[in-house]
Coordinates of C-alpha atoms in Angstrom, one line a residue:
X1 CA -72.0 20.7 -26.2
X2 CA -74.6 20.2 -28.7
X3 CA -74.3 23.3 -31.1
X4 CA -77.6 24.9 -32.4
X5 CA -77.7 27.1 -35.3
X6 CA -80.4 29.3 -34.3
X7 CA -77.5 29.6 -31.7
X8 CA -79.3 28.1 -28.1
X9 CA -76.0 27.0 -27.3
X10 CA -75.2 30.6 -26.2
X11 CA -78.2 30.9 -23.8
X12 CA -77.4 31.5 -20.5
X13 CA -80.3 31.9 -18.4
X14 CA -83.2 30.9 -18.4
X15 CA -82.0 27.6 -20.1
X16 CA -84.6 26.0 -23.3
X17 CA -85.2 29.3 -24.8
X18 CA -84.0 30.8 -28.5
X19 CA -80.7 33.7 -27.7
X20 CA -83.7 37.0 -28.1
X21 CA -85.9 36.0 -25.5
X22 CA -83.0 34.3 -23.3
X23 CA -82.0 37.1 -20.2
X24 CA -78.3 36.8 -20.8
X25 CA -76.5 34.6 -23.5
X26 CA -72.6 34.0 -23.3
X27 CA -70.8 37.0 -25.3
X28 CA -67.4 34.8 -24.9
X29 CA -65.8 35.6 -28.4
X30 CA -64.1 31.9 -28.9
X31 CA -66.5 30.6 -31.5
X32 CA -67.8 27.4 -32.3
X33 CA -67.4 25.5 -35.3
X34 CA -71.1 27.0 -36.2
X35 CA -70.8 30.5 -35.9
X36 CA -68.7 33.3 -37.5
X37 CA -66.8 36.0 -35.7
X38 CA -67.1 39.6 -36.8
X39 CA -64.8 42.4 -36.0
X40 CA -67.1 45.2 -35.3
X41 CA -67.1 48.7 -36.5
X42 CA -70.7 50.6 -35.1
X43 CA -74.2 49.1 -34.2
X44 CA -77.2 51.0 -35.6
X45 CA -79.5 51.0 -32.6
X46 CA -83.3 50.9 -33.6
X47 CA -85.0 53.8 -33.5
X48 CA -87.4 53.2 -30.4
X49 CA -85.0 51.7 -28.5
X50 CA -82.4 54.6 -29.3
X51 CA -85.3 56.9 -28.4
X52 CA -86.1 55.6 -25.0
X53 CA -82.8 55.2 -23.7
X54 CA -81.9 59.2 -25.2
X55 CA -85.0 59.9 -23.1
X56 CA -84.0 57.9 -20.1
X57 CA -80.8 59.5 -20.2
X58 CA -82.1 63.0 -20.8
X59 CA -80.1 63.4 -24.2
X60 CA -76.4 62.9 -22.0
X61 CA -74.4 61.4 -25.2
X62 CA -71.7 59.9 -22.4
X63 CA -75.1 58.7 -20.1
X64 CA -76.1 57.2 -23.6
X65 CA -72.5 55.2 -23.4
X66 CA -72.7 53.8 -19.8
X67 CA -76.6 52.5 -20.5
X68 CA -75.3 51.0 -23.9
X69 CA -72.6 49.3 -22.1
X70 CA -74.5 48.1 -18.5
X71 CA -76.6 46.7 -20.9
X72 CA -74.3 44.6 -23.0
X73 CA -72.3 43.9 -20.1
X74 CA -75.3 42.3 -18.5
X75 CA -77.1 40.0 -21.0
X76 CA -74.1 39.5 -23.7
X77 CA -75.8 41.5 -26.3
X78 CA -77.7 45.1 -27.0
X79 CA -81.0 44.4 -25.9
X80 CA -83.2 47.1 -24.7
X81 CA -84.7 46.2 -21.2
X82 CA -87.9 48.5 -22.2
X83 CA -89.0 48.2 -25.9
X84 CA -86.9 44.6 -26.1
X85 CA -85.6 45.5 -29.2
X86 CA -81.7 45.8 -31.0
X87 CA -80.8 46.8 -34.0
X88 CA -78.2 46.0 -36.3
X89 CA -74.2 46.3 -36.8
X90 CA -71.6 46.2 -39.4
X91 CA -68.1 45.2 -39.3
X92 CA -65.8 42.6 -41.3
X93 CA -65.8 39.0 -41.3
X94 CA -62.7 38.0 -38.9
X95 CA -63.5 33.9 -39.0
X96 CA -65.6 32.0 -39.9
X97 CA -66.6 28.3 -38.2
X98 CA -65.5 25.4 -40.1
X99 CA -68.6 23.5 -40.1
X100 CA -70.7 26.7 -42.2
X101 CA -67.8 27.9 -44.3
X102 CA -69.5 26.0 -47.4
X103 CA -72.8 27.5 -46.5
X104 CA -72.0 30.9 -46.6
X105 CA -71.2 33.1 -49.3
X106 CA -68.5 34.9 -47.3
X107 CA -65.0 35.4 -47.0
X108 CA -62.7 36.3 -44.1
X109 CA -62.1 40.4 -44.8
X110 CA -65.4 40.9 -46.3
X111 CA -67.4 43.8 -45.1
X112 CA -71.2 43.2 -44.1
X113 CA -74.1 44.4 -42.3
X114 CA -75.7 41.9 -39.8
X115 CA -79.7 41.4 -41.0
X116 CA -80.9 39.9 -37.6
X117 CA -81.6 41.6 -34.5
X118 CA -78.5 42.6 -32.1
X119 CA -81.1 41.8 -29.7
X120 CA -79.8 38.1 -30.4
X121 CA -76.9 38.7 -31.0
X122 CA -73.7 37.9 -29.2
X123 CA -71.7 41.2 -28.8
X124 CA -68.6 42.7 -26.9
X125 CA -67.8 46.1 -26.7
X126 CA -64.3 47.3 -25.8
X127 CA -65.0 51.0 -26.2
X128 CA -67.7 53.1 -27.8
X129 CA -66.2 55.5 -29.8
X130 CA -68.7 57.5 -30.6
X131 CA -72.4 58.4 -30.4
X132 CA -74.2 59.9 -33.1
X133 CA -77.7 60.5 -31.8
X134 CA -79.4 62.0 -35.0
X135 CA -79.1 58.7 -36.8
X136 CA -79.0 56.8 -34.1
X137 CA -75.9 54.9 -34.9
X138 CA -72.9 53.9 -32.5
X139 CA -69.6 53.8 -33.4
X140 CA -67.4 51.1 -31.0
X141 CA -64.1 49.0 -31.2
X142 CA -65.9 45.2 -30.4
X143 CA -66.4 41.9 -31.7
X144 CA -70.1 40.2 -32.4
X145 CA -71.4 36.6 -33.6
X146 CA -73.4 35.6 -36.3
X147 CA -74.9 32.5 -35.6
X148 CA -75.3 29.9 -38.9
X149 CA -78.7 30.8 -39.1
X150 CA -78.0 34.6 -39.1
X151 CA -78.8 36.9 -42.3
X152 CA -76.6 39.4 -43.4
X153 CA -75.8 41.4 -46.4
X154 CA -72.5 42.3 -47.8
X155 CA -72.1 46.1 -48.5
X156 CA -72.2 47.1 -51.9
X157 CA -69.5 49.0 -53.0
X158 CA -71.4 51.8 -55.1
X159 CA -72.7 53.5 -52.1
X160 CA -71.4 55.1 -49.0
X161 CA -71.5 52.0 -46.1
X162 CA -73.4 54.9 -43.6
X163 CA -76.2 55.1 -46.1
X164 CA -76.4 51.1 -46.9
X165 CA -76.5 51.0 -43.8
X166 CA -79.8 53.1 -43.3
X167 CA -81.5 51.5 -45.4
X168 CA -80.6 48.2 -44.5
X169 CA -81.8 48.6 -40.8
X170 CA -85.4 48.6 -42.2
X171 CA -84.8 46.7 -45.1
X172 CA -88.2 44.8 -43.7
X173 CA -90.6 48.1 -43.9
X174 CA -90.7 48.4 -47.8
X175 CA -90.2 44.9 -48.6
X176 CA -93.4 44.6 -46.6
X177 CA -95.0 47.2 -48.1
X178 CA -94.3 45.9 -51.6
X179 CA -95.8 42.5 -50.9
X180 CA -99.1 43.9 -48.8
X181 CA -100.4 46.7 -51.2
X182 CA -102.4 46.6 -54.3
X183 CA -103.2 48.5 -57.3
X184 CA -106.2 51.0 -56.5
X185 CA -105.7 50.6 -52.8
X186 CA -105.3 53.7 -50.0
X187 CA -102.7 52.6 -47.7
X188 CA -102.2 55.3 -44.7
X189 CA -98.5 55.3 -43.4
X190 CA -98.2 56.5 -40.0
X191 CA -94.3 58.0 -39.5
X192 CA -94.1 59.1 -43.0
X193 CA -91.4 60.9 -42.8
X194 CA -89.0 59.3 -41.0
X195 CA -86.1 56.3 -42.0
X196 CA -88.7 53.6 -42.8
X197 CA -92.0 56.1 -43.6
X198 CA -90.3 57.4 -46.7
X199 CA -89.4 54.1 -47.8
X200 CA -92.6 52.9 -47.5
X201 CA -94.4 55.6 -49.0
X202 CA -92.3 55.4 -52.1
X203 CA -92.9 51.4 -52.3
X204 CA -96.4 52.3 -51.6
X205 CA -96.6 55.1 -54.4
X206 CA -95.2 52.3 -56.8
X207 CA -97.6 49.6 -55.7
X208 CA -100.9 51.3 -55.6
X209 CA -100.4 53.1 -59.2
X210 CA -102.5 55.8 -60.6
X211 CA -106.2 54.7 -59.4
X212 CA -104.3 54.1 -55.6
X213 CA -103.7 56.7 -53.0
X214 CA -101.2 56.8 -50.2
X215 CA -101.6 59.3 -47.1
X216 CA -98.7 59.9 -45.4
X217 CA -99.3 61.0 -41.5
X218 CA -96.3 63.4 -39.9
X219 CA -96.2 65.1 -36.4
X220 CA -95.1 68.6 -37.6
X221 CA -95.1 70.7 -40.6
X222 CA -91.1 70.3 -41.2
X223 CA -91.9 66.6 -41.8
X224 CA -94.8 67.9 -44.2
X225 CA -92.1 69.8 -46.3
X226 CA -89.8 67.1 -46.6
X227 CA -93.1 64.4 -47.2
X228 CA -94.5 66.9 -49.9
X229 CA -91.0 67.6 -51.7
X230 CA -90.8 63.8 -52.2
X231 CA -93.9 63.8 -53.9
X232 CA -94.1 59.9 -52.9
X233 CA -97.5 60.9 -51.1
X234 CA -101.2 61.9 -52.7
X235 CA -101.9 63.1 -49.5
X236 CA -100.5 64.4 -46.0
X237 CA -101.5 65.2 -42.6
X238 CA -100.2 66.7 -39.5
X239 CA -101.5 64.8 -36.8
X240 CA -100.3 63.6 -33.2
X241 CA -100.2 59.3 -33.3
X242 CA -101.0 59.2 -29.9
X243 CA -104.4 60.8 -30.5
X244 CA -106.4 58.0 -32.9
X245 CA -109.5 60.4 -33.0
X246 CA -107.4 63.5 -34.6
X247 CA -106.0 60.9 -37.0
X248 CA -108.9 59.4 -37.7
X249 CA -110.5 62.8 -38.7
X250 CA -108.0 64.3 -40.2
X251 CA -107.9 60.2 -42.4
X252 CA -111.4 61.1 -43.5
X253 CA -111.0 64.4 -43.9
X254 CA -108.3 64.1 -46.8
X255 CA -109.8 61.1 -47.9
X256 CA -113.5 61.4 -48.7
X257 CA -114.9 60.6 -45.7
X258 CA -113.5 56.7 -46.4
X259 CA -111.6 54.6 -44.1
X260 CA -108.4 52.9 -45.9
X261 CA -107.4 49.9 -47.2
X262 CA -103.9 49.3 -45.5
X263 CA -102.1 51.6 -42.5
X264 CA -98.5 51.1 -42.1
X265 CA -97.1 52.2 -38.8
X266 CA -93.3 53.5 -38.6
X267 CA -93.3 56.0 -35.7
X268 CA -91.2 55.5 -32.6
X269 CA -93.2 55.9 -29.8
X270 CA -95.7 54.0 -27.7
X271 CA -99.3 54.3 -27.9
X272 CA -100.2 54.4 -31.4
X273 CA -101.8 51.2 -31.7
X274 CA -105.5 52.9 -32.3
X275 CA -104.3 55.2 -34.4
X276 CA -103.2 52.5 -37.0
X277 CA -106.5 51.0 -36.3
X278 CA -109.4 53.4 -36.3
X279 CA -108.8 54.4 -39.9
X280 CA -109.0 50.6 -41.4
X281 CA -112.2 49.9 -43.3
X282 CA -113.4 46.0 -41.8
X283 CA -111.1 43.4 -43.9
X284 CA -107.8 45.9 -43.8
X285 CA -104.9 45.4 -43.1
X286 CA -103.2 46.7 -40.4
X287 CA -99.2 46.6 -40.1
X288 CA -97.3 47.4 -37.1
X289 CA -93.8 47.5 -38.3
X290 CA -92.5 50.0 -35.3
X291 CA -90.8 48.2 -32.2
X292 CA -92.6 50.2 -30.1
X293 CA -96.2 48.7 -30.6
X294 CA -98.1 46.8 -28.1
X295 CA -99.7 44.1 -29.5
X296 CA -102.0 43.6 -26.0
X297 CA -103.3 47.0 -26.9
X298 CA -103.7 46.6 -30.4
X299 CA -105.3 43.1 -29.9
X300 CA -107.6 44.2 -27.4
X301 CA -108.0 48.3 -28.3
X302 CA -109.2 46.2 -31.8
X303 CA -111.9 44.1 -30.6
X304 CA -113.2 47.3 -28.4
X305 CA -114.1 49.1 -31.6
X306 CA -115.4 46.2 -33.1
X307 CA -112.5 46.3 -36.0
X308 CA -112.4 43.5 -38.2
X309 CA -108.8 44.0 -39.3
X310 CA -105.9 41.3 -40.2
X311 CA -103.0 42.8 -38.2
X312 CA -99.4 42.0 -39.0
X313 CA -96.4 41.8 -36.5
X314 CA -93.5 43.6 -38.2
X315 CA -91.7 41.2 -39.2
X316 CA -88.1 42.4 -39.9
X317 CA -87.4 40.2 -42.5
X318 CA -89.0 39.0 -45.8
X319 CA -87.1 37.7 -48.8
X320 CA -84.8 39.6 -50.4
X321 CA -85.9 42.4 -48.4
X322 CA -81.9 43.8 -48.7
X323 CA -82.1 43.8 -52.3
X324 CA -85.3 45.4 -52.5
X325 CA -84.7 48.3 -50.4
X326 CA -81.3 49.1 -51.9
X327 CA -82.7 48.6 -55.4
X328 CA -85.1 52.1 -54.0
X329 CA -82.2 53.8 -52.9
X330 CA -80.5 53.3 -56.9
X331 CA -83.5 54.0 -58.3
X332 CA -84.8 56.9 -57.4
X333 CA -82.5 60.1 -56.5
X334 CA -84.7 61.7 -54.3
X335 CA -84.9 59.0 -51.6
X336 CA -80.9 58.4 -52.2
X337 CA -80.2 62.3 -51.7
X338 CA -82.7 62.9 -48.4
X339 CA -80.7 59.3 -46.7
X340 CA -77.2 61.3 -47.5
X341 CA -78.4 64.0 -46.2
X342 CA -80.5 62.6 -43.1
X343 CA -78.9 59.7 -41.9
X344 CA -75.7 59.1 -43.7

């Protein structure tokens, strides 16, 4: 067999596709010479796939475990049917392939979190241990591949791993963020105050400077509390994403009457493509970082208002986008003590 590293050597079915499209891919945990093996210790399920299957399952932590594990069972790795997207797991290195041992800075023991989707990824799960819904994070005894293109980050040892780990699973949100705004710009996060929203408001707070202004949108005055003792925002609003005319008022409202330069959307639901939209003076930029965007609907709900907006997919990964987003959590206490006491 001809080994691939983007890993097509695992596809199953259907057969000249890339492992996160393919249906099923082979989770058999004898590796090739290309890949390394990883002893897992819990997968950090994205937050709109965690959501819809918590819905579909009517909040039932052991109905949560059976749909994790029909799931892996059928396609050889944690893809959600619905929203099509992972997430991300760590565990230690248990081997690695001969032919990339020289290729990667890694060592058989060493602890890491896996950068790429687990909705490529090759993954086995002997037991789920736990489930712990608030941070969406699952606990199991299993084994995963990386192929020998895979990125992944080795936890640093001046942090709890559970708060790395956080971080990590949106590493790509404020690494975005730092390359896409400008000095003087209004950039309009939508999700403020959630995993990735705070990160990106605080890269966005740092980008923008004085002359700049970031609006951070929540769904509920508890998320306003938290938003406003962060101080990373000039401005917030309590508004529903799912209603882009509200947001778009309540936009305007706080801000002059003037649409905004950038909107970066972190929620976890479906249908807040307009919402990100509407509020985007003509030459924005629009970013859709959640997994739960449509981008039919943004395409086309974009052209029916006559929007003139560069939209960007959100891309999970940018260069040293782990770096970056741990550097946020070290530097600034605020941010490190709300993931600690949140999500860690």
């Amino acid at each position: 067999m001809k080994l691939c590293k983007y890993g097509t050597h695992r596809v199953i079915e259907p057969k000249e596709v890339l492992p996160q499209p393919a249906n099923r891919i082979s989770n058999d945990m004898n590796i090739y010479d290309n890949e390394i093996l990883i002893d897992v210790d819990a997968l950090n399920i994205d937050s709109a796939s965690f959501t819809q299957i918590e819905e579909e399952c009517s909040g039932n932590v052991e109905k949560i475990k059976s749909r994790i594990l029909q799931i892996v069972n059928e396609k050889g790795k944690m893809q959600n049917p619905v929203t099509g997207s992972g997430g991300m797991l760590i565990g230690r290195v248990e081997k690695i392939g001969d032919s990339v041992s020289d290729k990667v800075d890694l060592k058989e023991g060493d602890k890491i979190a896996t950068l790429v989707s687990l909705s490529l990824t090759p993954l086995k799960i002997d037991e789920i241990i736990d489930i712990k819904p608030e941070i969406d994070r699952v606990e199991i005894k299993g084994k995963a591949i990386l192929f020998e293109s895979g990125i992944y980050s080795v936890l640093p040892d001046d942090m709890e791993e559970t708060l790395a780990l956080a971080a990590l699973d949106v590493a790509g949100a404020p690494a975005q963020t730092r390359k896409l705004a400008k000095k003087g710009e209004t950039v309009l996060i939508l999700g403020a105050a959630g995993k990735s929203g705070l990160l990106c408001c605080y890269e966005a707070k740092k980008a923008v400077g004085q002359n700049g202004k970031v609006i951070g949108l929540v769904r509920n005055q508890k998320s306003k509390d938290l938003l406003n003792y962060t101080g990373f925002c000039n401005e917030i609003v309590v508004a529903d994403a799912k209603n882009p005319t509200q947001v778009l008022n309540e936009v305007l409202r706080v801000n002059d009457g003037k649409e905004v330069d950038i909107s970066i959307n972190c929620v976890n639901v479906e249908n807040t493509e307009m919402s990100s939209i509407l509020p985007v003076r003509d030459e924005g930029i629009v970013y859709f970082f959640s997994m739960a965007t449509s981008f039919t609907k943004a395409a086309l709900g974009a052209e029916g208002v006559g929007k003139d907006v560069t939209m960007i997919i959100g891309n999970g990964y940018t260069k040293k986008h782990a770096d970056i987003t741990l550097e946020d959590l070290r530097e600034c206490d605020t941010l490190r003590n709300i993931f600690k006491d949140l999500y860690a």
